[in-house]
PDB file of C-alpha atoms in Angstrom:
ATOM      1  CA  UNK A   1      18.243 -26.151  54.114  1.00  0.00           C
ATOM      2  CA  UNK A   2      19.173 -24.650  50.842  1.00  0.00           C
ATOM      3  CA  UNK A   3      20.004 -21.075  50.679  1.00  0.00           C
ATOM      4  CA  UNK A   4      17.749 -19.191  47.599  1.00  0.00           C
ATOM      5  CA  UNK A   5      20.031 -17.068  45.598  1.00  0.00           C
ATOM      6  CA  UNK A   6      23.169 -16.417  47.575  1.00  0.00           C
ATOM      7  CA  UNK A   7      26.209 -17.287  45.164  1.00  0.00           C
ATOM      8  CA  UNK A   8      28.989 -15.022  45.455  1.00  0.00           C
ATOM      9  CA  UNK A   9      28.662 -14.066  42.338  1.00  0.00           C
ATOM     10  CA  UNK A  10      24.755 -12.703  42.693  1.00  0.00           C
ATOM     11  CA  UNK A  11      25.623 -11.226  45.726  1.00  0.00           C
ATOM     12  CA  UNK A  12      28.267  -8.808  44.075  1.00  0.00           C
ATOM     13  CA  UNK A  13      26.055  -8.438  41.163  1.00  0.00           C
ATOM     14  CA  UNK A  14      23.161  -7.333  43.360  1.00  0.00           C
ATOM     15  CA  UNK A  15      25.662  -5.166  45.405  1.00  0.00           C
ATOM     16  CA  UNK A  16      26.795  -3.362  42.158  1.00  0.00           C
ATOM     17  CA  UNK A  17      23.072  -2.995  40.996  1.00  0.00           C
ATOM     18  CA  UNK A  18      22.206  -1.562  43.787  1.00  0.00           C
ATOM     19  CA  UNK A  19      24.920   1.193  43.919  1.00  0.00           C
ATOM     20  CA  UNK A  20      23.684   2.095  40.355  1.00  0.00           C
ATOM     21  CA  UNK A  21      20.553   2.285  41.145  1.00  0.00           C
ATOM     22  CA  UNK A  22      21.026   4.547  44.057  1.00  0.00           C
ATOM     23  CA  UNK A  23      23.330   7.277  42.376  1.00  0.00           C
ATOM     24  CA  UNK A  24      21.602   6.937  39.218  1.00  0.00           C
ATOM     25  CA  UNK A  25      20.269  10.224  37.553  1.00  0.00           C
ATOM     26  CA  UNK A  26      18.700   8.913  34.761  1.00  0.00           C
ATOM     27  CA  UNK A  27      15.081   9.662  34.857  1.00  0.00           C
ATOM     28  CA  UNK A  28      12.149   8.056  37.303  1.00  0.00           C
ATOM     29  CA  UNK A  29       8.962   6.633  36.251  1.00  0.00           C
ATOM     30  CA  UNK A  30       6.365   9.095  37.732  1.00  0.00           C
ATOM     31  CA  UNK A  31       5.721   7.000  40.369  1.00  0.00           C
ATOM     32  CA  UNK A  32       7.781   5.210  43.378  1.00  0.00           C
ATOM     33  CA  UNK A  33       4.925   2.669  43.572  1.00  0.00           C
ATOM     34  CA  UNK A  34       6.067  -1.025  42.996  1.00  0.00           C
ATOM     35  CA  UNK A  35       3.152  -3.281  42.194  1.00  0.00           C
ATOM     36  CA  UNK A  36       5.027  -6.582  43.336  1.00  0.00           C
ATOM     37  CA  UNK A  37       5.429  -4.989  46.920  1.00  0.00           C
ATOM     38  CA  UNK A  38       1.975  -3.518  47.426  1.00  0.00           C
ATOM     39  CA  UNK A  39       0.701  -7.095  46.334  1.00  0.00           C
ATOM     40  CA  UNK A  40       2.787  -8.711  49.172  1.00  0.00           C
ATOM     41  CA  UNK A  41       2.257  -6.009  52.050  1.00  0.00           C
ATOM     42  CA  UNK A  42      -1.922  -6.269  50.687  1.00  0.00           C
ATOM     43  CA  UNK A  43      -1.634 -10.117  51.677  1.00  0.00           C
ATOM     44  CA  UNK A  44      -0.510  -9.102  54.703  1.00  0.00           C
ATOM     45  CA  UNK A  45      -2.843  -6.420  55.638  1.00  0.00           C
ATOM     46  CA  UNK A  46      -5.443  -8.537  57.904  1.00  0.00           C
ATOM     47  CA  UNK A  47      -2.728  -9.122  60.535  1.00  0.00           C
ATOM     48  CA  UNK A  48      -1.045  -5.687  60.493  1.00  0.00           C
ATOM     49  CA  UNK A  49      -2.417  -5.309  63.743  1.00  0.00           C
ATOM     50  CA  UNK A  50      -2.311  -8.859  65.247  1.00  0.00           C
ATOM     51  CA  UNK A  51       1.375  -8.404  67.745  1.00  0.00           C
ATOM     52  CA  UNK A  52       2.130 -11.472  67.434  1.00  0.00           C
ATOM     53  CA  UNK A  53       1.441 -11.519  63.689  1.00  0.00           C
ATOM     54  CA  UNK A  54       3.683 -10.823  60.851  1.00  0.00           C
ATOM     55  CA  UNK A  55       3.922  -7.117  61.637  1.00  0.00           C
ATOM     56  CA  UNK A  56       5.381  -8.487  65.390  1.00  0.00           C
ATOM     57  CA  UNK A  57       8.710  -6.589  64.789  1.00  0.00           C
ATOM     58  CA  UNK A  58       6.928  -3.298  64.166  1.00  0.00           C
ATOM     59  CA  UNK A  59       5.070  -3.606  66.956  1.00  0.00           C
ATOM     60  CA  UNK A  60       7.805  -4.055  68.726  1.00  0.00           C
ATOM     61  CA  UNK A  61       9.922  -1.427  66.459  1.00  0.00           C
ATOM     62  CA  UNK A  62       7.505   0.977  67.793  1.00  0.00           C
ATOM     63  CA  UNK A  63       8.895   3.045  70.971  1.00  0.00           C
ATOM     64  CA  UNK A  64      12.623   3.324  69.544  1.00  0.00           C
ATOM     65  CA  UNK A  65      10.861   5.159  66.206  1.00  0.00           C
ATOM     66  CA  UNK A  66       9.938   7.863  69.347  1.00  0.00           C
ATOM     67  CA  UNK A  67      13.193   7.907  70.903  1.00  0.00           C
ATOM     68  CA  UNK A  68      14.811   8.094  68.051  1.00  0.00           C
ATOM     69  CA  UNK A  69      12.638  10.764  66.829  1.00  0.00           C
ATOM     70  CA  UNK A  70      13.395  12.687  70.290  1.00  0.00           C
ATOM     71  CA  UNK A  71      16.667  12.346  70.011  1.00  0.00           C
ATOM     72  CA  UNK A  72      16.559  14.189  66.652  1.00  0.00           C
ATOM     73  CA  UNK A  73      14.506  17.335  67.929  1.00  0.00           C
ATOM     74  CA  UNK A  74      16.604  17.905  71.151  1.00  0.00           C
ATOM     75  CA  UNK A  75      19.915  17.419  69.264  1.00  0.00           C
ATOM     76  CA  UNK A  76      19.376  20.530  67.368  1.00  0.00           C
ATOM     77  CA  UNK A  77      21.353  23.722  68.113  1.00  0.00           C
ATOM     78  CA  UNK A  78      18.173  25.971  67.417  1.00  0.00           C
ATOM     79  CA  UNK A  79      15.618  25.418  70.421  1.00  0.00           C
ATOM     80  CA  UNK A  80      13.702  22.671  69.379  1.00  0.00           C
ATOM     81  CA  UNK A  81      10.004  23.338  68.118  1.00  0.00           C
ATOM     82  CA  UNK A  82       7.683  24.915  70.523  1.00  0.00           C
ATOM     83  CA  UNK A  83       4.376  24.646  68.832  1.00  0.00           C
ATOM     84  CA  UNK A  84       2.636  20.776  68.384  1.00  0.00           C
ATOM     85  CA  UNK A  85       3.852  19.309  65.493  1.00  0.00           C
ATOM     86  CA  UNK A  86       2.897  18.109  62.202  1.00  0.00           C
ATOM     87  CA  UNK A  87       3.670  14.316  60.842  1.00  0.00           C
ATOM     88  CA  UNK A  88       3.664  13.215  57.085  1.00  0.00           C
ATOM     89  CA  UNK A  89       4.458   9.173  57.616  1.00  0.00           C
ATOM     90  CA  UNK A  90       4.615   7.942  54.174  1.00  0.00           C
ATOM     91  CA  UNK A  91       4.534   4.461  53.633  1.00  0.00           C
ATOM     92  CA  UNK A  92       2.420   4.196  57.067  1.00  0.00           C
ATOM     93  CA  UNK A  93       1.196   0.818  56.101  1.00  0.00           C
ATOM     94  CA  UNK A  94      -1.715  -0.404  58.538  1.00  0.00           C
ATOM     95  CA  UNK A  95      -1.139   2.894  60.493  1.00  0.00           C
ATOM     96  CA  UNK A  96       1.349   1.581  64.083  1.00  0.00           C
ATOM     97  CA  UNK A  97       3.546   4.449  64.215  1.00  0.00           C
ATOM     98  CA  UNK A  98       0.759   7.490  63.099  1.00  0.00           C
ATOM     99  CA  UNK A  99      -1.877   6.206  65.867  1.00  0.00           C
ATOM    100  CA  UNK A 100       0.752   5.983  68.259  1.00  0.00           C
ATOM    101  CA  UNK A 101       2.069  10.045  67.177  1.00  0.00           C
ATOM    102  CA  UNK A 102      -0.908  11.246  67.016  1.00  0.00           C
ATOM    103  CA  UNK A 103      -2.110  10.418  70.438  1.00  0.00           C
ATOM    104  CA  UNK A 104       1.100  12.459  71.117  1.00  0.00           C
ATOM    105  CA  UNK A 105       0.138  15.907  73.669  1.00  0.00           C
ATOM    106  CA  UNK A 106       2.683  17.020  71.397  1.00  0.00           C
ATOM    107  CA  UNK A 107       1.164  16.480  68.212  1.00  0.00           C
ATOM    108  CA  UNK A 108      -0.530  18.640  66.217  1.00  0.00           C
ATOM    109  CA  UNK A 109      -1.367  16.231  63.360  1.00  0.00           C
ATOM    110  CA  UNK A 110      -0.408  13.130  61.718  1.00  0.00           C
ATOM    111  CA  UNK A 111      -1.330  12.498  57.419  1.00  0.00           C
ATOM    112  CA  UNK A 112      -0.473   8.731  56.965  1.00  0.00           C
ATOM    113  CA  UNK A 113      -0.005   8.149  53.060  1.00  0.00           C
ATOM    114  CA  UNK A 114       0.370   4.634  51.186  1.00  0.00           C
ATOM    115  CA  UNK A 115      -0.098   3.405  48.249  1.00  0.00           C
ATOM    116  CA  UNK A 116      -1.743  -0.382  49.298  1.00  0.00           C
ATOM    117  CA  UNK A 117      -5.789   0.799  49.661  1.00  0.00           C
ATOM    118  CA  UNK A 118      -5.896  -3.032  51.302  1.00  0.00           C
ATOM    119  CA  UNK A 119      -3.185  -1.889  54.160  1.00  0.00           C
ATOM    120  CA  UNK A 120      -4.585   1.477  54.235  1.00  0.00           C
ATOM    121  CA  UNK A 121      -8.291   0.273  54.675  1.00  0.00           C
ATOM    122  CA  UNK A 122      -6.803  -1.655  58.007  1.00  0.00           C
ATOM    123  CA  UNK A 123      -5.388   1.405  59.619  1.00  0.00           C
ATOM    124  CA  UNK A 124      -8.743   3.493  59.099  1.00  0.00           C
ATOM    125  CA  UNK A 125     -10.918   0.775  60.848  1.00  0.00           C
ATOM    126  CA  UNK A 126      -8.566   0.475  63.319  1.00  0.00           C
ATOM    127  CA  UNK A 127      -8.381   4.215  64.055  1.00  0.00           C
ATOM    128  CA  UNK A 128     -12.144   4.257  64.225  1.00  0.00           C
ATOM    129  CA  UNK A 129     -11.653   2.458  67.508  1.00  0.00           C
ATOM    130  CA  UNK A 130     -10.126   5.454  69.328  1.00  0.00           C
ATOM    131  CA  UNK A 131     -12.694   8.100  69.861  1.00  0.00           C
ATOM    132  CA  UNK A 132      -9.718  10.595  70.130  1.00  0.00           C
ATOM    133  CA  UNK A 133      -8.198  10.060  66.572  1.00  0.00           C
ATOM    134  CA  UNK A 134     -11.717  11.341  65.234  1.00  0.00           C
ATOM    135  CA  UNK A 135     -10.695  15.210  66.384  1.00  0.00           C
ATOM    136  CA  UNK A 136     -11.022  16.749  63.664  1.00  0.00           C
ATOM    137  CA  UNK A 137      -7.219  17.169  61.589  1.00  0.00           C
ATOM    138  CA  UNK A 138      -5.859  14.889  64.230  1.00  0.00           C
ATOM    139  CA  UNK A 139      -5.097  12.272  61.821  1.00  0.00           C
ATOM    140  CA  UNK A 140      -6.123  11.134  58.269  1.00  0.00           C
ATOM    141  CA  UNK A 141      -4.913   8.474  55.962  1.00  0.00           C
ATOM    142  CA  UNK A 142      -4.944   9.202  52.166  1.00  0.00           C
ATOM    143  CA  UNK A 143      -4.258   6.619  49.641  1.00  0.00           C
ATOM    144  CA  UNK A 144      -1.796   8.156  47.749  1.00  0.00           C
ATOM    145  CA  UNK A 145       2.629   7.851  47.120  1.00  0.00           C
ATOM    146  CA  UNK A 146       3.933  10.813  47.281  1.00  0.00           C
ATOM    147  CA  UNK A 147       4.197  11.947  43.658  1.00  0.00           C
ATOM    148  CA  UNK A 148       0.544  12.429  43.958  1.00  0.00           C
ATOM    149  CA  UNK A 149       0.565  14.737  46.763  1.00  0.00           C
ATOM    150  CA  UNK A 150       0.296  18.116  46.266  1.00  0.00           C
ATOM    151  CA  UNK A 151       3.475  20.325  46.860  1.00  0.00           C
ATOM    152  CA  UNK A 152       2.732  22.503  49.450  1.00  0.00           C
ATOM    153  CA  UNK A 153       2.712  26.141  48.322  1.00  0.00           C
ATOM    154  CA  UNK A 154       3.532  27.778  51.759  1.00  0.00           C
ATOM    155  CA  UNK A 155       5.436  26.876  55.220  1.00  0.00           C
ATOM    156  CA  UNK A 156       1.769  26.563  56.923  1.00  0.00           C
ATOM    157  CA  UNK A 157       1.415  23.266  53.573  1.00  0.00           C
ATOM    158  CA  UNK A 158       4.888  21.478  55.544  1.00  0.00           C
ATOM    159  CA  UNK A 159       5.381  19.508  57.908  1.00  0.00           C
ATOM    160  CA  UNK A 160       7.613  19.304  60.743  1.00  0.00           C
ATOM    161  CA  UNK A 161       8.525  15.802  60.509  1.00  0.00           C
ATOM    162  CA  UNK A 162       8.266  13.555  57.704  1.00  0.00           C
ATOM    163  CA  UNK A 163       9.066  10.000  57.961  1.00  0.00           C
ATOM    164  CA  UNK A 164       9.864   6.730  56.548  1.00  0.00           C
ATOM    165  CA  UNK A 165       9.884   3.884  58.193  1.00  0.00           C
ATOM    166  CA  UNK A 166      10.928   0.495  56.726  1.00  0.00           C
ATOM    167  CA  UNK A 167      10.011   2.343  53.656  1.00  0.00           C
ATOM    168  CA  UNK A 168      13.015   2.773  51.277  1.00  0.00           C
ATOM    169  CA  UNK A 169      14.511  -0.670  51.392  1.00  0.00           C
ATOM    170  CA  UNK A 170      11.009  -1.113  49.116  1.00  0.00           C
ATOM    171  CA  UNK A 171      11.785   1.433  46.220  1.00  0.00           C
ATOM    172  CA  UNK A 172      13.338   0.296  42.929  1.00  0.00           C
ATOM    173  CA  UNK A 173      15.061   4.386  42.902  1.00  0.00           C
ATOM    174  CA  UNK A 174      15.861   5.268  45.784  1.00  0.00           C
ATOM    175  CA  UNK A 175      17.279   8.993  44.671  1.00  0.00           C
ATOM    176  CA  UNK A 176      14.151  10.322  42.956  1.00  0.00           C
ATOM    177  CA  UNK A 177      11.931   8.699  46.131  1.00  0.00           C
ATOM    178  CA  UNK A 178      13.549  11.047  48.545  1.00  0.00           C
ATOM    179  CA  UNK A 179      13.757  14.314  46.462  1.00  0.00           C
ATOM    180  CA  UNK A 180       9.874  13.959  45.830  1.00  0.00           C
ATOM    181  CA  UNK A 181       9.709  14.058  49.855  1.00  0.00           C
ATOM    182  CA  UNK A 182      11.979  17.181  50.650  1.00  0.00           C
ATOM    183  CA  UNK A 183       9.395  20.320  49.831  1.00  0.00           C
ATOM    184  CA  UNK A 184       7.073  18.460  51.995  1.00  0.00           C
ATOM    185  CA  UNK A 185       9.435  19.603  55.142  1.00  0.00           C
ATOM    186  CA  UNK A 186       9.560  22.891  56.677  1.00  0.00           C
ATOM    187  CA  UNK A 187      12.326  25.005  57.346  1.00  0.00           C
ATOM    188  CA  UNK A 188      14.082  23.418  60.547  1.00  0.00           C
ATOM    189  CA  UNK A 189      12.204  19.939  60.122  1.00  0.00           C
ATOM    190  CA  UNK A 190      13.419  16.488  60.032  1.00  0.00           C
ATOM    191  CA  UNK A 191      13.048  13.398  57.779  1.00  0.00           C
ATOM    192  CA  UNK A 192      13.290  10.278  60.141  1.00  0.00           C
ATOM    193  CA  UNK A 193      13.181   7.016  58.572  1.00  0.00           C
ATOM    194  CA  UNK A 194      15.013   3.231  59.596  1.00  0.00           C
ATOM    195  CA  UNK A 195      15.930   0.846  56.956  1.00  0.00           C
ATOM    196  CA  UNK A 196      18.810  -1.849  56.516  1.00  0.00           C
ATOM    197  CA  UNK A 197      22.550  -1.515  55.510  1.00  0.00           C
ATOM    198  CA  UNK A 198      23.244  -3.924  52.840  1.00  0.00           C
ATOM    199  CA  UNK A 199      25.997  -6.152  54.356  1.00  0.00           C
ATOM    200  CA  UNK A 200      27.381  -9.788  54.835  1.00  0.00           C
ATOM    201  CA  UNK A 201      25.028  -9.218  57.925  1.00  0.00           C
ATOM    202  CA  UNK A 202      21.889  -7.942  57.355  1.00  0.00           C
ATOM    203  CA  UNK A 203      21.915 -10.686  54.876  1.00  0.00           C
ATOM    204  CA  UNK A 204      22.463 -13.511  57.244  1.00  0.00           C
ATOM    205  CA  UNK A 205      19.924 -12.072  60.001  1.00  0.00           C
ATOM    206  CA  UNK A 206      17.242 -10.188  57.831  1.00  0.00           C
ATOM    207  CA  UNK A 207      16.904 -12.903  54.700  1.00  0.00           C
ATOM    208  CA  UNK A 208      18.217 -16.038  55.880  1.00  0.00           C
ATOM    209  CA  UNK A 209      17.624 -16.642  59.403  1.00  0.00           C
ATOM    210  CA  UNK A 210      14.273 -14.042  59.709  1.00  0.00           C
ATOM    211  CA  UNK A 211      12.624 -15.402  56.349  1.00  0.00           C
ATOM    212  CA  UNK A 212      13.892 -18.846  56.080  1.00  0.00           C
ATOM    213  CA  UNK A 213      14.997 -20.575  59.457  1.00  0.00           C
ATOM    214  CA  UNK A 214      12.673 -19.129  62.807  1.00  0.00           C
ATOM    215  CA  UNK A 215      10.288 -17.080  60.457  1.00  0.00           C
ATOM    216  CA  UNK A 216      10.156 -13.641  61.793  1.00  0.00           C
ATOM    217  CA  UNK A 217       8.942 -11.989  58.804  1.00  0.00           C
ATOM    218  CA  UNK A 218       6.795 -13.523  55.984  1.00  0.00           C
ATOM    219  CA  UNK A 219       9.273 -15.400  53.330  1.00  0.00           C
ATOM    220  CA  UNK A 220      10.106 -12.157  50.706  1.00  0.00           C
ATOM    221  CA  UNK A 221       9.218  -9.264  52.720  1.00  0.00           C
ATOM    222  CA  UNK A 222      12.826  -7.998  51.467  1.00  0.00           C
ATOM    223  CA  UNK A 223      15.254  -8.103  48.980  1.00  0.00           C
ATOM    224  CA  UNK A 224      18.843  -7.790  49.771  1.00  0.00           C
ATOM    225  CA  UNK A 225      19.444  -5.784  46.747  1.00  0.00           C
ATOM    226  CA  UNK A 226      17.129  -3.127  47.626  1.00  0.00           C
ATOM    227  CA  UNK A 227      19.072  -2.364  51.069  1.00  0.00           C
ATOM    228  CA  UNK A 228      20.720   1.256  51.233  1.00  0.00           C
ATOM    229  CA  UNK A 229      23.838   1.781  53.321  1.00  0.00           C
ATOM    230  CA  UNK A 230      24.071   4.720  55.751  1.00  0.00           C
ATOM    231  CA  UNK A 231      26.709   6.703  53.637  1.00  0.00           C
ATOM    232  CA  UNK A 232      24.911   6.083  50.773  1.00  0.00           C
ATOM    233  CA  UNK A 233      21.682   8.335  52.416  1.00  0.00           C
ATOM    234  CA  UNK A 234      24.237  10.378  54.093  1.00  0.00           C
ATOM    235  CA  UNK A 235      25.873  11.663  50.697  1.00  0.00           C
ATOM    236  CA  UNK A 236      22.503  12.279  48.847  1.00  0.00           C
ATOM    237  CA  UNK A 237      21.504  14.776  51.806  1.00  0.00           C
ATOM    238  CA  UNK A 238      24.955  16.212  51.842  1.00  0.00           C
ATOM    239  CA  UNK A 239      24.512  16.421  47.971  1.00  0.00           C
ATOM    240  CA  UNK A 240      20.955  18.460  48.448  1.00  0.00           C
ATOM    241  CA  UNK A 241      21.318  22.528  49.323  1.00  0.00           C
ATOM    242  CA  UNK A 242      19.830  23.407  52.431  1.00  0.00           C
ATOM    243  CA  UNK A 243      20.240  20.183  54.130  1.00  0.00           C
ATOM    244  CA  UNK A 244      22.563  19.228  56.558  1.00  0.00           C
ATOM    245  CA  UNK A 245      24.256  21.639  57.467  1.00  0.00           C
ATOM    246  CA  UNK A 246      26.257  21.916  60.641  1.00  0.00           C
ATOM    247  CA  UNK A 247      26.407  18.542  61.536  1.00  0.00           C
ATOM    248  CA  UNK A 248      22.989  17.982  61.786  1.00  0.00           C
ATOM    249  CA  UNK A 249      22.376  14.438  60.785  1.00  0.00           C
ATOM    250  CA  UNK A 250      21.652  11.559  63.154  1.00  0.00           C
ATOM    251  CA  UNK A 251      22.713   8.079  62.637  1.00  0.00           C
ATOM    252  CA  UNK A 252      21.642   4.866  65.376  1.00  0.00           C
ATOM    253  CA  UNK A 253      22.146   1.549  64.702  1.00  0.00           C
ATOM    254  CA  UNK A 254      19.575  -0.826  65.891  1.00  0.00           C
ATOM    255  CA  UNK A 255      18.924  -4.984  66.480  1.00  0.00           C
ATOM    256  CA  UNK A 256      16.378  -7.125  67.261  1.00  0.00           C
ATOM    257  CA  UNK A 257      16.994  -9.566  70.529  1.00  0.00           C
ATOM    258  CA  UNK A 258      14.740 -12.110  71.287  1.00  0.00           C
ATOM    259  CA  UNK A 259      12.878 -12.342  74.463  1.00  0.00           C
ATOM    260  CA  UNK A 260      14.171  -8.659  74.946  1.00  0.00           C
ATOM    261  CA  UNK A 261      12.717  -7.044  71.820  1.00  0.00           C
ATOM    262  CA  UNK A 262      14.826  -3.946  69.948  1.00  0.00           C
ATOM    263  CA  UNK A 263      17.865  -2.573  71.274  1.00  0.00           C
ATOM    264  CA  UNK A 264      19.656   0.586  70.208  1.00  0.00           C
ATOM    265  CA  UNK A 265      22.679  -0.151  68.831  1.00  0.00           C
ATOM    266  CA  UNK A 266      25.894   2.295  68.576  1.00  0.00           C
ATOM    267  CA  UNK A 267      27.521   1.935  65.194  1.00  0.00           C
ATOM    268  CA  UNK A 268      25.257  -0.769  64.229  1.00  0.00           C
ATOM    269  CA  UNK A 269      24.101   1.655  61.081  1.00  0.00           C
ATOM    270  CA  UNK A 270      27.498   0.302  59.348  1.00  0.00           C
ATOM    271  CA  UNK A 271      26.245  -3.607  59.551  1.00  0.00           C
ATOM    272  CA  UNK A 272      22.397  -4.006  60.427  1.00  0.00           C
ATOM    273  CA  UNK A 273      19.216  -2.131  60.894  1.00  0.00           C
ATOM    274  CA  UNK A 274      19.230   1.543  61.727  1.00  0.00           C
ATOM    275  CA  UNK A 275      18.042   4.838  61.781  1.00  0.00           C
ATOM    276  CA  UNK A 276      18.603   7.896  60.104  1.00  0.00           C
ATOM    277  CA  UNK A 277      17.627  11.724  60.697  1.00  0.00           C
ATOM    278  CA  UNK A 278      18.445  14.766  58.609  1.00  0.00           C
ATOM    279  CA  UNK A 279      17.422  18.085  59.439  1.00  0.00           C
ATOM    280  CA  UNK A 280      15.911  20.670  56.476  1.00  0.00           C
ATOM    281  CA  UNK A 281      18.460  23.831  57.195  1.00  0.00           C
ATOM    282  CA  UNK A 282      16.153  26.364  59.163  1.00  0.00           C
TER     283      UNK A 282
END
């Protein structure tokens, strides 16, 4: 089997493109919207909800995005949140992890954004199904990135937890993606998302063997250039005032395993998938 675009010397190119891109502070288009992936995530939107379709892994992805989300609110030094809580999931797709928090006795309510009205159309219909979901505020889907939201004006406008989840590995800037999200967290909030280190590994595993040998995920789902390490995310928060301060930033590797599904992973943030929190300083 041949192997697409994987000479050394693309790789490195890629890698250094990809560095660039990241730290770059020239300016953004207005928008974090890439056409090329909301075409290929539209083709996909029919199955979103199929589990053994070609959204299988998120399925599957599911639960850890809640432990790993619990992890973050009981880690904090300030008692964690005592009222119900309020989601922003941008880049919800077909809607897997916003159902699933909003049915939450601990949520408050959940605003699913994306920018694919094909995907999004999926993940209304499907909510329709659960007679709950229809309270009202519980949860809405608006088809929208995030430049078009409105910046909230007041705490009461934030939310509590904004997150991203397989999200940034799909934005041509990176930078300018995740400073549009920060006003939309409150004082003493979190932004959770999981994405892909940008390694020898996640190469072999998430391109070669996923898209091209058993087929886990539909042939150019990613692009290895778009990956973002875990220090490179790390440094932009440490880089932003009134984030992450005393230590509070959450790292957890994570790995797929077949026939056992997705296993936390210590350390596996430096080679693989992971997952990343950073709190908003309270």
């Amino acid at each position: 089997m041949a192997i697409r675009g994987t000479t050394l010397r693309n790789i490195l190119l890629s890698r250094k493109v990809t560095l660039l891109r990241y730290y770059s502070t020239s300016p953004s288009s207005t928008s974090s919207v890439n056409p090329a992936e909301v075409s290929h995530f539209n083709a996909l939107a029919s199955t979103w909800w199929d589990p053994h379709g070609s959204s299988r892994l998120l399925h599957l992805m599911n639960p850890l995005r809640h432990d790993f989300i619990a992890s973050c609110l009981t880690s904090q030094r300030s008692p964690a949140p005592s009222h119900k809580l309020r989601y922003l999931d941008v880049g919800c797709g077909g809607g897997i992890f916003a159902e699933s928090a909003a049915r939450l006795a601990t949520t408050a309510s959940v605003t699913g954004i994306d920018p694919s009205a094909e995907v999004l159309k999926i993940a209304q219909e499907h909510g329709r199904q659960d007679p709950m979901l229809h309270q009202s505020g519980r949860l809405q889907y608006l088809n929208k990135s995030i430049e078009d939201l409105p910046i909230p004006q007041n705490v009461e406008e934030q939310f509590d937890v904004l997150t991203l989840f397989e999200v940034i590995e799909h934005i041509n800037q990176p930078a300018p993606f995740l400073q549009s999200c920060l006003p939309f967290v409150k004082p003493g909030g979190w932004v959770v998302l999981s994405t892909i280190a940008r390694t020898w590994t996640s190469w072999l595993t998430t391109k070669f063997v996923a898209e091209e040998v058993v087929r886990l995920v539909p042939r150019g789902t990613h692009e290895w250039s778009k990956y973002v390490n875990e220090i490179e995310i790390r440094k932009f928060f440490q880089g932003q005032k009134g984030w992450a301060s005393e230590g509070a930033v959450r790292a957890m590797g994570c790995m797929y395993v077949p026939g056992l599904g997705w296993r936390m992973v210590s350390g596996g943030e430096q080679w693989g998938n992971y997952f990343f929190g950073v709190r908003k300083d309270p």
